Amino acid sequence: MRKPKRILQRTLCVLLAVCFFWCLTLLYSILSNSDQMGLNQSETGLRQDGKVWVKTSSVKEIMKLTAKFVDDLLNIVQPSDELSSQSLLKDYKVELQALQIKMEAEGEKEQMRDEMIKELRSDKVHLQQQVVHLEDLLKLKAEKDAEDDQVKGGEQCPLPPMDGYPECKGKLKWMKEMWQSDPCYSSYGVNGSLCSFLIYLSEIESWCPVLPSRASAVENSEEGREQAVVRESLKGLYPSLENQAQFRWIHERIQSMEEIWVEAGHTLSAKYNLTQRKAKQILVHPGVVTDESGLKIAHTAFTGGPLGELVQWSDLISALHILGHHLHLSASIPSLKRFLGIKTRSCPPPRLLKVEANLIYTDIIGLKQIQTVLQTSWIKYKCVIRVLDSFGTEPDFNHATWAIEHNLKSPFGGLNLIPQQFYTMFPHTPDNTFLGFVVQHQLSSEKNERLKFTKRQNQALVYGKRARFWEGKEDYLDVIHKHMEIHGTVDESAQIPSYVRNHGIIKGTEVQALLRQSKVFVGLSFPYEGPAPLEALANGCVFLNPRLHPPQSSLNSEFFKGKPNIREVTSQHPYAEAIGEPYVWTVDMHNSTDVERALSAILNQSIEPYVPYEFTSEGMLQRVNALIENQEFCHSTGRWPPGSSLHVVEAEAAVSCKQACRKAGLICEPAFFPNLNSAESLANHNVECQTSESSDRHVVLPAYDNIHKHCMFQSDPLLFSCVRSDESLIRLCPCRDYIKDQLLHSPSDLQQVQQLEKSPITKLCQRATSTITAPSQVSVA
């Protein structure tokens, strides 16, 4: 009974072992399949590192434990006397050992597979590095090929001289890097070569000089531009003026003077050959009249506001139109943008090239508006800009860096223009250009007929439309009232002496009628340097000009504070002061004796109307035409005035070139400073330079130290100055002669332009309404 029981136990143990082994085999199969899937994933790049190894290791450990378990089981259940059962179990053990060996072999294969995958990954990384390296080599080769192309282009397009084009090299560098940033460049023929860059930057955007090989083609296109013909009417201006309310006062003045301008055009055409001129596209943008400026000058012009700037703009517009040029008038930011064609692309659209401005007339406010609208691209127009600047901008205020370093910073300075690009109302300083205006001394035939029998009365007309001009002047006016009746054209609300007959704010023609009735036009010391005193002289009325104690400037006057100059104004009207007696009597209005002396002389004299030629419509036409045809700031060639008019004068220490030239009966000409800015030039004028240097630390150069024979030359052309002096340096000054009553010209200048019929000076000194000779030459501070 015991023996069958033991056999049954052994049989049960064997069955259990077989079941257990079958379960482990199933588990191994599942894990192997899972492991094989992980392996396949690794081969497609989706298997994560380490997963397969973890799973394989788990299978091996299980099989090792299984084999050990079977050994232990056999040891337990194996009887010593049952050989058949033992043999059966040993067969299973052998099978398990074989399975273990097979699994170990599979593990080695798996390890080899992992190593192969690692090698493949390493090869892939290496291959990627090789591809990157190859791409770099290809890029370098492409750049080298481009450089070779540009070198070849450079042989065909050698860089011309860059004088007058300081931005050219920087633009070439920009174009080399960015020409593909906008397809519009390709539309203009830019293809990456130096040649195409130069052609675009010289002929489309004007940053660079025109290539010598293409100069003739450009000249031919210029020749194709229509001729400027002196016009017979101003009516072509009226639609543009009527469409912009800011030009209302300007429009009325232009209309009132049309007959005068047309006659002046005829007279000038008869004297000069004005047929060989090209019509220019000219933008006129008076920033002072724009609503955006906030000054409201255009709106207050009819209620006693300042008129000086509006007078100058009116006459400039009239002169430009009569001379045959094409005007584009702008009086607002939107109209400015329309003309300039604010673009969204990198290069200008073709339609804008047809109306590209050859000249831009603006003022300091307008220039700042242009800079805001165009941002950095305003530099393209820099050399064609002319800035109307009533009181002038001196070189050291204009130079931005110098002004900051020397505490001369001004809200109107630091523009870094060539000083002669500033156009003044009067010839304040030779460093700027005198533009002027027209003294409205002539009236239409109908108005002249009405005033023909107007008789001069023993009366004075006071120069002052605002109540504040009259404040504190009672004693001065009392002295004048002893000798004559006093009239005024002042705001009705003003508190003025009861004996003044006030006409209120009236039209210009009515003011002229009052001037023709009066003997004296009385200045009140303010406003400074307006057009009215010259209009008084044009109507035969003497100007009583108050002297200023001390002279007023930006250093001591609230009015001049912030203006970019330190010019001293010695009287209410320095230009009139230089004309002198009998037309202008400059007096100390706080000295009753001085005023009495002047009034007695005035009452005992009789004068004819007088207008300097440069303030007539013909004189202004002549001057504006000369400036348009000759004044050039975009290129260094063709300097004007002609070198034949140069006279060199030595200025003593502490004396400016302006003073030294004037003392010699000449005028300082800043365009000639480069002619003297070298040791060779000074040697030609008997100045010995034992040592020399170039410097930008002075505004009086070229100059020399006479003790040490040390010469100094100007390294910054923007710092050439006629008006500055130095106590330790002697200046060599470039002066020129000039025609009386037309400071812009010298006799040699006009003789080069054309041959006058008889005597040039006699012709030009004739005055439209004067029958006497002016007592002094007008070369003024």
PDB file of C-alpha atoms in Angstrom, residues 267-268 270-272 441-442 609-620 622 739-742 750 756-774:
ATOM      1  CA  THR A 267      12.961 142.855 -68.704  1.00  0.00           C
ATOM      2  CA  LEU A 268      15.293 140.140 -67.475  1.00  0.00           C
ATOM      3  CA  ALA A 270      15.805 141.167 -72.716  1.00  0.00           C
ATOM      4  CA  LYS A 271      19.059 141.546 -70.754  1.00  0.00           C
ATOM      5  CA  TYR A 272      20.103 137.914 -70.453  1.00  0.00           C
ATOM      6  CA  HIS A 441       6.909 149.382 -54.396  1.00  0.00           C
ATOM      7  CA  GLN A 442       5.155 148.983 -57.721  1.00  0.00           C
ATOM      8  CA  PRO A 609      11.410 156.527 -53.578  1.00  0.00           C
ATOM      9  CA  TYR A 610      14.345 154.135 -53.305  1.00  0.00           C
ATOM     10  CA  VAL A 611      14.627 150.350 -53.574  1.00  0.00           C
ATOM     11  CA  PRO A 612      17.936 148.458 -53.722  1.00  0.00           C
ATOM     12  CA  TYR A 613      18.018 146.478 -56.978  1.00  0.00           C
ATOM     13  CA  GLU A 614      18.316 143.179 -55.089  1.00  0.00           C
ATOM     14  CA  PHE A 615      14.877 143.822 -53.547  1.00  0.00           C
ATOM     15  CA  THR A 616      13.106 144.503 -56.853  1.00  0.00           C
ATOM     16  CA  SER A 617      11.215 141.785 -58.686  1.00  0.00           C
ATOM     17  CA  GLU A 618      13.782 141.847 -61.502  1.00  0.00           C
ATOM     18  CA  GLY A 619      16.670 141.683 -59.019  1.00  0.00           C
ATOM     19  CA  MET A 620      15.121 138.702 -57.242  1.00  0.00           C
ATOM     20  CA  GLN A 622      18.074 137.389 -61.521  1.00  0.00           C
ATOM     21  CA  ILE A 739      27.881 144.560 -57.784  1.00  0.00           C
ATOM     22  CA  LYS A 740      26.324 147.331 -55.790  1.00  0.00           C
ATOM     23  CA  ASP A 741      22.744 146.525 -54.804  1.00  0.00           C
ATOM     24  CA  GLN A 742      23.108 142.882 -55.875  1.00  0.00           C
ATOM     25  CA  LEU A 750      27.957 138.333 -64.715  1.00  0.00           C
ATOM     26  CA  LEU A 756      25.626 143.182 -71.228  1.00  0.00           C
ATOM     27  CA  GLU A 757      24.881 145.784 -73.848  1.00  0.00           C
ATOM     28  CA  LYS A 758      26.950 148.561 -72.320  1.00  0.00           C
ATOM     29  CA  SER A 759      28.251 148.908 -68.789  1.00  0.00           C
ATOM     30  CA  PRO A 760      27.205 145.926 -66.580  1.00  0.00           C
ATOM     31  CA  ILE A 761      27.405 147.917 -63.387  1.00  0.00           C
ATOM     32  CA  THR A 762      25.469 150.866 -64.794  1.00  0.00           C
ATOM     33  CA  LYS A 763      22.739 148.563 -66.056  1.00  0.00           C
ATOM     34  CA  LEU A 764      22.388 146.655 -62.796  1.00  0.00           C
ATOM     35  CA  CYS A 765      22.453 149.717 -60.570  1.00  0.00           C
ATOM     36  CA  GLN A 766      19.396 151.247 -62.223  1.00  0.00           C
ATOM     37  CA  ARG A 767      16.466 151.287 -59.844  1.00  0.00           C
ATOM     38  CA  ALA A 768      12.919 150.804 -60.893  1.00  0.00           C
ATOM     39  CA  THR A 769      11.592 154.033 -59.318  1.00  0.00           C
ATOM     40  CA  SER A 770      14.661 155.901 -58.066  1.00  0.00           C
ATOM     41  CA  THR A 771      16.267 158.821 -59.884  1.00  0.00           C
ATOM     42  CA  ILE A 772      19.136 159.323 -57.420  1.00  0.00           C
ATOM     43  CA  THR A 773      22.129 157.282 -56.368  1.00  0.00           C
ATOM     44  CA  ALA A 774      22.121 155.471 -53.041  1.00  0.00           C
TER      45      ALA A 774
END
